[in-house]
Coordinates of C-alpha atoms and ligand atoms in Angstrom, one line a residue:
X1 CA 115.1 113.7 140.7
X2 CA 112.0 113.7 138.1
X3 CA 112.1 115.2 135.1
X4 CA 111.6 119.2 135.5
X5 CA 112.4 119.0 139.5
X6 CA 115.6 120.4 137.8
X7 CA 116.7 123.6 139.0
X8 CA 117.4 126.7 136.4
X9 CA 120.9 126.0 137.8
X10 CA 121.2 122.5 137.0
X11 CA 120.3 123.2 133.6
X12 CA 118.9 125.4 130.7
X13 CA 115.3 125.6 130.6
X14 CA 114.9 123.8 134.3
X15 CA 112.8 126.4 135.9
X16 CA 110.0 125.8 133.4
X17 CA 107.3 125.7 137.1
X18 CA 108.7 128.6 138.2
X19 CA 108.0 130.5 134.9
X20 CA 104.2 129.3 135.2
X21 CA 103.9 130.8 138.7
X22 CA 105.4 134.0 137.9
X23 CA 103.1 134.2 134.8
X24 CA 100.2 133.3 137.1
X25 CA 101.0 135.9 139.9
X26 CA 101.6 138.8 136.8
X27 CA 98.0 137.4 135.9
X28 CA 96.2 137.5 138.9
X29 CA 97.5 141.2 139.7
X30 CA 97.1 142.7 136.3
X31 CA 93.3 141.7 136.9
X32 CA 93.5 143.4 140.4
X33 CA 95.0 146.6 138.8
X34 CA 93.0 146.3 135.9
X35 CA 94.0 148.2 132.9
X36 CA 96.5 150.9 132.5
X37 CA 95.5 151.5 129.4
X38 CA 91.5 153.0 129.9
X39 CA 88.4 152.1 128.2
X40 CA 88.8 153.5 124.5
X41 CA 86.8 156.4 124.0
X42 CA 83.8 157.1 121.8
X43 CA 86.0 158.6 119.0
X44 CA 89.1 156.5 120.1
X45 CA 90.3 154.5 116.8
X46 CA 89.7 150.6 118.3
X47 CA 92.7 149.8 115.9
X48 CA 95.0 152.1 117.9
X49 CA 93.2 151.3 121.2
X50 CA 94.6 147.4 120.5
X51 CA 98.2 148.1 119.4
X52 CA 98.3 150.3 122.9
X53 CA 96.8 147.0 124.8
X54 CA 99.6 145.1 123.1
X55 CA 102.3 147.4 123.8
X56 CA 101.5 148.0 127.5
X57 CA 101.7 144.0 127.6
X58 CA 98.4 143.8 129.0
X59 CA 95.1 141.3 128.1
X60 CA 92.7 141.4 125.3
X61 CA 89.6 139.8 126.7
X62 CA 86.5 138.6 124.5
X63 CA 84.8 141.8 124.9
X64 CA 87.3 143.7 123.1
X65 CA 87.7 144.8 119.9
X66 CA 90.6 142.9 117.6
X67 CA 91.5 143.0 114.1
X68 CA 89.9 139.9 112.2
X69 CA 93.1 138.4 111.3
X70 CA 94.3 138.2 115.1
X71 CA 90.6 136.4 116.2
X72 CA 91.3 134.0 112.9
X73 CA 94.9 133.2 114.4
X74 CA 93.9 132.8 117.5
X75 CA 91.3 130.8 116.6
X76 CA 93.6 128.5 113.9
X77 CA 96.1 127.9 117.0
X78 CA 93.9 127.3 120.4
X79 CA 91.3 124.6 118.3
X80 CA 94.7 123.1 116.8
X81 CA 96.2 122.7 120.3
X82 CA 92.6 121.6 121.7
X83 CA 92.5 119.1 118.6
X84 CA 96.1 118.0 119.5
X85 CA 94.8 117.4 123.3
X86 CA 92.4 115.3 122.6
X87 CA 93.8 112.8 119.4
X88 CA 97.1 112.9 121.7
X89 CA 94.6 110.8 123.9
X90 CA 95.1 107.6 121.4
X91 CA 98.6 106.4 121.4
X92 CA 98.6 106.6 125.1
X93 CA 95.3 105.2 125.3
X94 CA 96.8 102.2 123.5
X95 CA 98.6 100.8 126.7
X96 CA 96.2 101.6 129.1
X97 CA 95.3 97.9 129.0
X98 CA 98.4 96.8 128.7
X99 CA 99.9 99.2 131.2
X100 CA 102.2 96.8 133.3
X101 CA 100.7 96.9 136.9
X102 CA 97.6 98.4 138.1
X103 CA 99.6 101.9 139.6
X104 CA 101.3 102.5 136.2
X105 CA 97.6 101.4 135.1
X106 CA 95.8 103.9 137.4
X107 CA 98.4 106.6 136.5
X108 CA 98.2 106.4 132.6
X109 CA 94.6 106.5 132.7
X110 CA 94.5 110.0 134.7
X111 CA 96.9 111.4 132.8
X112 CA 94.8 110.3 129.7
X113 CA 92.1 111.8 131.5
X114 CA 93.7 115.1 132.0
X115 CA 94.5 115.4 128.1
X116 CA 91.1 115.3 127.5
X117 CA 90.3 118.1 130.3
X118 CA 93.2 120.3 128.2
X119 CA 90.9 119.8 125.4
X120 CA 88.2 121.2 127.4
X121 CA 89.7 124.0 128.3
X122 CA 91.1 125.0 125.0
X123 CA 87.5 124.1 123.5
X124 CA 86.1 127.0 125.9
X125 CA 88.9 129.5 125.4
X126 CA 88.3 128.8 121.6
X127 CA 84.3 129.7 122.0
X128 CA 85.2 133.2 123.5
X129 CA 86.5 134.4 119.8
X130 CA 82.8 133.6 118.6
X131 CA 83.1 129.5 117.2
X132 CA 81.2 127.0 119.0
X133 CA 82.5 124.1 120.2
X134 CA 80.7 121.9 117.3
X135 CA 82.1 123.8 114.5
X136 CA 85.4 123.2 116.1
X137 CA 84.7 119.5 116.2
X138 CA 83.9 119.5 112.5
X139 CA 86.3 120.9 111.0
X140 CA 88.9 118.1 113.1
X141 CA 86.4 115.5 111.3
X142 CA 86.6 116.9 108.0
X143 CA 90.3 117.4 108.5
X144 CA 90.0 120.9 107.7
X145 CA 92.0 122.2 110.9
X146 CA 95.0 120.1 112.1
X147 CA 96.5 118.8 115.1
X148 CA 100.4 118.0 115.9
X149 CA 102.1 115.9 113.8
X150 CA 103.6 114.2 116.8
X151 CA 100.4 112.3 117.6
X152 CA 100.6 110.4 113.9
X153 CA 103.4 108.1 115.2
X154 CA 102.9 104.8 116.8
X155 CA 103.4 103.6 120.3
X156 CA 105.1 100.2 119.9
X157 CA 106.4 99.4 123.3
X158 CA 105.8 100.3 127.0
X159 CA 108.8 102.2 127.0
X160 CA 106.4 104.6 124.2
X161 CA 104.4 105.6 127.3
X162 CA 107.4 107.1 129.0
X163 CA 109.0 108.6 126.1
X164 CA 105.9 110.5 125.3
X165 CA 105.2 111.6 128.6
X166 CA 109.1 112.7 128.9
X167 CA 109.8 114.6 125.5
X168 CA 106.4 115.0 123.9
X169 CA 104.9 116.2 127.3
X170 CA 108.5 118.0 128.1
X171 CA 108.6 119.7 124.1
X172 CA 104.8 120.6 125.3
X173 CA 105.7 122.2 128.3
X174 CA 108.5 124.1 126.8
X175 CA 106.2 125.4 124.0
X176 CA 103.6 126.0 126.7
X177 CA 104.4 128.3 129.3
X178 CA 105.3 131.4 127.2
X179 CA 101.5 130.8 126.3
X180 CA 101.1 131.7 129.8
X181 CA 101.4 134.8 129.0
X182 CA 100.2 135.3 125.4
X183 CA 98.0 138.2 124.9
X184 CA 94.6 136.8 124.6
X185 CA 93.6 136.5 128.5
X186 CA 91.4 133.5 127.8
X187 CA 94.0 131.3 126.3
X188 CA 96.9 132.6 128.7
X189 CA 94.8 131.5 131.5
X190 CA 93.8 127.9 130.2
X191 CA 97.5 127.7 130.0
X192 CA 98.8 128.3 133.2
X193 CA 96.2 125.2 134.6
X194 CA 97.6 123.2 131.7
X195 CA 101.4 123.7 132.1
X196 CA 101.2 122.7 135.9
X197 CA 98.9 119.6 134.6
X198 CA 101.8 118.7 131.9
X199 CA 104.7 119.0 134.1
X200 CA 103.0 115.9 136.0
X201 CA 102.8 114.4 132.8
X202 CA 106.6 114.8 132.0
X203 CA 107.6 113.5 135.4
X204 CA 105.6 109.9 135.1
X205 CA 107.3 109.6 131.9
X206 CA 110.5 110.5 132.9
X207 CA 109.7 108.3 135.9
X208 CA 109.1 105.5 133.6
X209 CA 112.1 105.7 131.7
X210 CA 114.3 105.7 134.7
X211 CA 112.5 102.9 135.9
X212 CA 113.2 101.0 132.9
X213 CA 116.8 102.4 132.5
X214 CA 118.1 100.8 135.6
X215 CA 115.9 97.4 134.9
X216 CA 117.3 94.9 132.8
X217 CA 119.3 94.9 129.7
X218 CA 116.0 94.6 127.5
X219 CA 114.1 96.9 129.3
X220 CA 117.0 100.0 128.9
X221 CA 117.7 98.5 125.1
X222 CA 113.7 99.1 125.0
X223 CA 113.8 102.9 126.5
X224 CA 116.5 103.4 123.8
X225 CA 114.7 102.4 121.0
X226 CA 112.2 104.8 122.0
X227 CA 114.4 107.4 122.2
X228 CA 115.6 107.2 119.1
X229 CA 112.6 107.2 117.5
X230 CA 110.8 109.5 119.3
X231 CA 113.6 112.5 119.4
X232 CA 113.2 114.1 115.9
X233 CA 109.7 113.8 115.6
X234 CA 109.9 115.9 119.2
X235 CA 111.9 118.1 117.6
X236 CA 109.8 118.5 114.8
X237 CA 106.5 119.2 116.8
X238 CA 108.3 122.8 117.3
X239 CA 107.2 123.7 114.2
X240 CA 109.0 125.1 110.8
X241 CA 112.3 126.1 111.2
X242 CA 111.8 130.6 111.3
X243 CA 113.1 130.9 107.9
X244 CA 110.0 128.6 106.8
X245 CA 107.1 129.4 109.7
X246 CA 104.6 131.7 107.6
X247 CA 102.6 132.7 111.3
X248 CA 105.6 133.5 113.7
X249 CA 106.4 136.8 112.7
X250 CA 103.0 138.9 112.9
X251 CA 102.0 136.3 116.1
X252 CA 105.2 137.8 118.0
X253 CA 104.1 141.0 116.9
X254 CA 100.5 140.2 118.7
X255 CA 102.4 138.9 122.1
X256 CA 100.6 135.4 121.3
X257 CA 103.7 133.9 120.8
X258 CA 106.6 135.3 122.8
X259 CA 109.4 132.9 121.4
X260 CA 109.6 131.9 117.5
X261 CA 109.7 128.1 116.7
X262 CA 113.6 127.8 116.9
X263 CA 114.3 129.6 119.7
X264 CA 112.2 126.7 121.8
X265 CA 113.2 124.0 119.8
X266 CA 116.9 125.1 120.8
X267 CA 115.6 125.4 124.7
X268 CA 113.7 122.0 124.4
X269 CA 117.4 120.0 123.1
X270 CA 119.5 122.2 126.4
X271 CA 117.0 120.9 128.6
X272 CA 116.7 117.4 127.6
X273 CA 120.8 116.4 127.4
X274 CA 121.1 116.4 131.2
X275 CA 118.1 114.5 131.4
X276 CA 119.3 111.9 128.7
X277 CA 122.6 111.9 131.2
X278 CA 120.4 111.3 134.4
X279 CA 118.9 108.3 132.4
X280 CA 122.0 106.6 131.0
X281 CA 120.2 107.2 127.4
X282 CA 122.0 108.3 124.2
X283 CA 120.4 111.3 122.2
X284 CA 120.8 109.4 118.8
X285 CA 122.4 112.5 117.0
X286 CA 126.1 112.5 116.4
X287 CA 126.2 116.2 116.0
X288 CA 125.2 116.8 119.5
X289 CA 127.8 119.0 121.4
X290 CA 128.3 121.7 124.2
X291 CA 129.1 125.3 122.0
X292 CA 131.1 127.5 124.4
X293 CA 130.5 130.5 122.3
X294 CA 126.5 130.0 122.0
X295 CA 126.7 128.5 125.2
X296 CA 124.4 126.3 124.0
X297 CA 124.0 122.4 122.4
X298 CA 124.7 122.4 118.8
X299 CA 122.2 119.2 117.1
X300 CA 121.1 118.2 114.1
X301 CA 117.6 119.9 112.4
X302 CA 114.4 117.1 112.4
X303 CA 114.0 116.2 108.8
X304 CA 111.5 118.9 107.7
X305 CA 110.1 117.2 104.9
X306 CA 108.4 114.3 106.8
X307 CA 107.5 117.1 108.9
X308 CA 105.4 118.6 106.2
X309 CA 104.2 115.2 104.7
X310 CA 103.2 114.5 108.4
X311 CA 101.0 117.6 108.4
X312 CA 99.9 117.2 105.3
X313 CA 98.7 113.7 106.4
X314 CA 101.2 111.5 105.1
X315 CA 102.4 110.2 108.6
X316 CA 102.1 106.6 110.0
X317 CA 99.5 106.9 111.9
X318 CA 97.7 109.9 110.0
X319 CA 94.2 107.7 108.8
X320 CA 94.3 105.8 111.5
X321 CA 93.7 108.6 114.2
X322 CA 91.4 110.8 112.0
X323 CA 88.9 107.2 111.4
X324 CA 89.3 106.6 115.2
X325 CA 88.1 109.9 116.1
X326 CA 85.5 110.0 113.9
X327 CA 84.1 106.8 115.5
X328 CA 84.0 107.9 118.4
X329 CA 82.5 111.0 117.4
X330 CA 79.6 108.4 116.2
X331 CA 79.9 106.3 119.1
X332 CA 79.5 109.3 121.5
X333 CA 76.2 110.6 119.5
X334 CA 73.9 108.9 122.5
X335 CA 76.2 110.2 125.7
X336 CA 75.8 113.7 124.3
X337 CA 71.8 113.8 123.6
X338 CA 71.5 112.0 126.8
X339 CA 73.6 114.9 128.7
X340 CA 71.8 117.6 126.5
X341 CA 68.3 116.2 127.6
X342 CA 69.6 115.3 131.5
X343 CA 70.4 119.3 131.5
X344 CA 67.2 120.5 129.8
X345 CA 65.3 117.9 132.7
X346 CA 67.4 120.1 135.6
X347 CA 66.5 123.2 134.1
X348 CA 63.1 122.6 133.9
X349 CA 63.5 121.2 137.7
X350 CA 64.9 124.3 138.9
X351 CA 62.5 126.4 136.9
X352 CA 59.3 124.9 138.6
X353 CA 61.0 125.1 141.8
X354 CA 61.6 128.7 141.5
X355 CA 58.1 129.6 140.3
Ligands
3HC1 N1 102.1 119.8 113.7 C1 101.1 120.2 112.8 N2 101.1 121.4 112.2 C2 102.1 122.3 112.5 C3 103.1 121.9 113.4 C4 103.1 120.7 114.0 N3 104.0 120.2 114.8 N4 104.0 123.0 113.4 C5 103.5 123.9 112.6 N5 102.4 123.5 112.0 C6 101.6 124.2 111.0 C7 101.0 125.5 111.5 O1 99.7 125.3 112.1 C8 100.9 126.2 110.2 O2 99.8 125.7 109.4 P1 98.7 126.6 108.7 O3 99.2 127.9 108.3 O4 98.2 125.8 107.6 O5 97.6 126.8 109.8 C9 102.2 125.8 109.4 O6 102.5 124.6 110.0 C10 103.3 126.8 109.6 O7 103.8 126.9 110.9 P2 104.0 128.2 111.7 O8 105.3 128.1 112.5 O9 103.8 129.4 110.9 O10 102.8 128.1 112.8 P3 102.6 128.7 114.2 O11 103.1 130.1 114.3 O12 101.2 128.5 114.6 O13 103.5 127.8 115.2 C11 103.2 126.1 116.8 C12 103.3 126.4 115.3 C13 104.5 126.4 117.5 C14 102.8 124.6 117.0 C15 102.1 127.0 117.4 O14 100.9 126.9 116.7 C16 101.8 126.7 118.9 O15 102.5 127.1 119.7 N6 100.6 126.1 119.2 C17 100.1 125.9 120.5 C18 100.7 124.6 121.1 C19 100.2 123.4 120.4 O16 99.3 123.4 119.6 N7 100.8 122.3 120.7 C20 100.5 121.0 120.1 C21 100.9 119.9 120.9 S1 99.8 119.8 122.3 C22 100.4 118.5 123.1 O17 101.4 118.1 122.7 C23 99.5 117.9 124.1 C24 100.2 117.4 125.3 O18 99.3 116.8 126.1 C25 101.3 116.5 124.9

């Protein structure tokens, strides 16, 4: 058993896969209905024409009229996920030569791959709302957008690779799939490829903990220590607790985000116990226990000041990443121009052949 192979009757949250096929097929035969809601009419008030796309649950696509503040949010969100994609590359990255045979090896470096393809795909669902690819790019080097905080904490061991993979992949995944079926088609379809993508990811981690879990003594001590310090900041990446999340309320409103920050946090710690059991690892919070009544795990909240300090750029590894990126933002300069000039040459090459 690996991960999310759990069923939604072995426990909470477990049919995550599910979820993303049922979004998928909903997807696929909206588009074959198309809309219920017609074209707006000439005199039709675009305003009104949205809030009835919203309400029948159905996609706005790039063509469409919608307010300015819902582009901006959408915009704020998909290049700070896309961002998130593609600095989430580094701490993995990390081990990829240290990785400790060539299969683990093999496996990190497609799944570091595939991070990078997410970041493609949110790049392009970005550029619908009107902002190109190299604005977006920009304002990650000038550190005017953001990324997850998660990303700004080190991966000291092996054992790193498997936590990320397993709660940063699995808190992911769990904040994912609603995005399936957020209300912006472009993004809710990026997602659906991305959630099956990520639920890979989870797996080799989970795979990689349970590996080392029944190894040695050192090498379950190891998976431990990476537990523990991996769990609040996992719980953290879920964003401000409701009371304190300035976006949640008018993004719920919009159907981009279907759950508020809490109320996936909460799903992310009922998922993850069973799993902790599976491994034979300790979630490092005394307050953790069943509650009958809620029928749910009561746990102790991530400390959200470091979370803000985090974001703010105050984390470990906060400098660190943003100089990295920047370099090889530099570094890249050549690989771009040369694929900007080796498409111009097959333009021109179809162009004469055409003629
Ligand atoms: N890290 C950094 N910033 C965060 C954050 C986090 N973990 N959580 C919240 N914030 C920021 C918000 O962007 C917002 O900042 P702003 O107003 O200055 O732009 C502020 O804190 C207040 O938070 P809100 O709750 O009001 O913000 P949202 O409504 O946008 O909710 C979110 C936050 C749940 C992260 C939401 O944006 C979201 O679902 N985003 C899409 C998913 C995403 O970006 N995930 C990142 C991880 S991707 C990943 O892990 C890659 C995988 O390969 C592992």
């Amino acid at each position: 058993m690996y991960g999310n192979d759990f069923s939604a009757e072995d426990a909470p949250g477990g049919g995550l896969l599910g979820e993303v096929e049922a979004a998928e097929v909903a997807l696929r035969e909206a588009a074959e209905r198309g809309r219920r809601v017609g074209a707006p009419g000439p005199d039709q008030d675009l305003a009104a024409y949205f809030a009835e796309v919203i309400e029948a649950d159905q996609k706005i696509e790039p063509r469409d009229w919608m307010p300015e503040a819902y582009r901006k949010t959408l915009i704020r969100q998909i290049a700070q996920h896309a961002h998130s994609e593609i600095i989430g590359m580094q701490p993995e990255g990390n081990w990829i030569s240290r990785a400790p045979s060539l299969k683990r090896k093999a496996i990190l470096l497609a799944k570091v791959q595939d991070e990078a393809g997410h970041g493609l795909y949110l790049y392009a669902a970005a550029e619908t709302l009107g902002i190109s690819r190299d604005e977006l790019v920009e304002l990650l080097l000038n550190g005017r957008q953001k990324y997850s905080s998660i990303f700004n904490y080190p991966t000291l061991t092996w054992a790193d690779v498997g936590a990320i993979g397993w709660l940063v992949d699995g808190a992911a995944i769990v904040n994912q799939v609603p995005l399936c079926r957020c209300s912006y088609g472009p993004y809710a379809r990026a997602m659906i490829r991305v959630c099956k993508e990520e639920s890979f990811h989870q797996r080799q981690g989970f795979e990689i903990l349970h590996t080392l879990t029944h190894g040695t003594g050192a090498q379950k001590a190891m998976a431990q220590d990476a537990l523990d310090r991996w769990w609040y900041p996992s719980l953290a990446m879920f964003g401000p607790p409701d009371t304190d999340s300035t976006h949640s309320a008018q993004s719920m409103a919009w159907k981009i985000k279907r759950f508020s920050n809490d109320e996936l946090r909460q799903r992310f710690v009922d998922m993850c116990v069973q799993q902790a059991e599976i491994l034979g690892l300790t979630i490092p919070d005394p307050g953790l226990r069943w509650n009958e009544s809620r029928q749910s795990y009561d746990f102790t909240q991530p400390d959200y000041d470091e979370l803000m300090r985090v974001i703010k750029g105050d984390g470990p590894c906060n400098r660190q990443r943003a100089e990295h990126r920047r370099r090889a933002h530099d570094e890249g300069t050549w690989v771009r121009e040369a694929a900007v000039a080796y498409a111009a040459k097959r333009a021109e090459k179809k162009e004469k052949v055409a003629a």
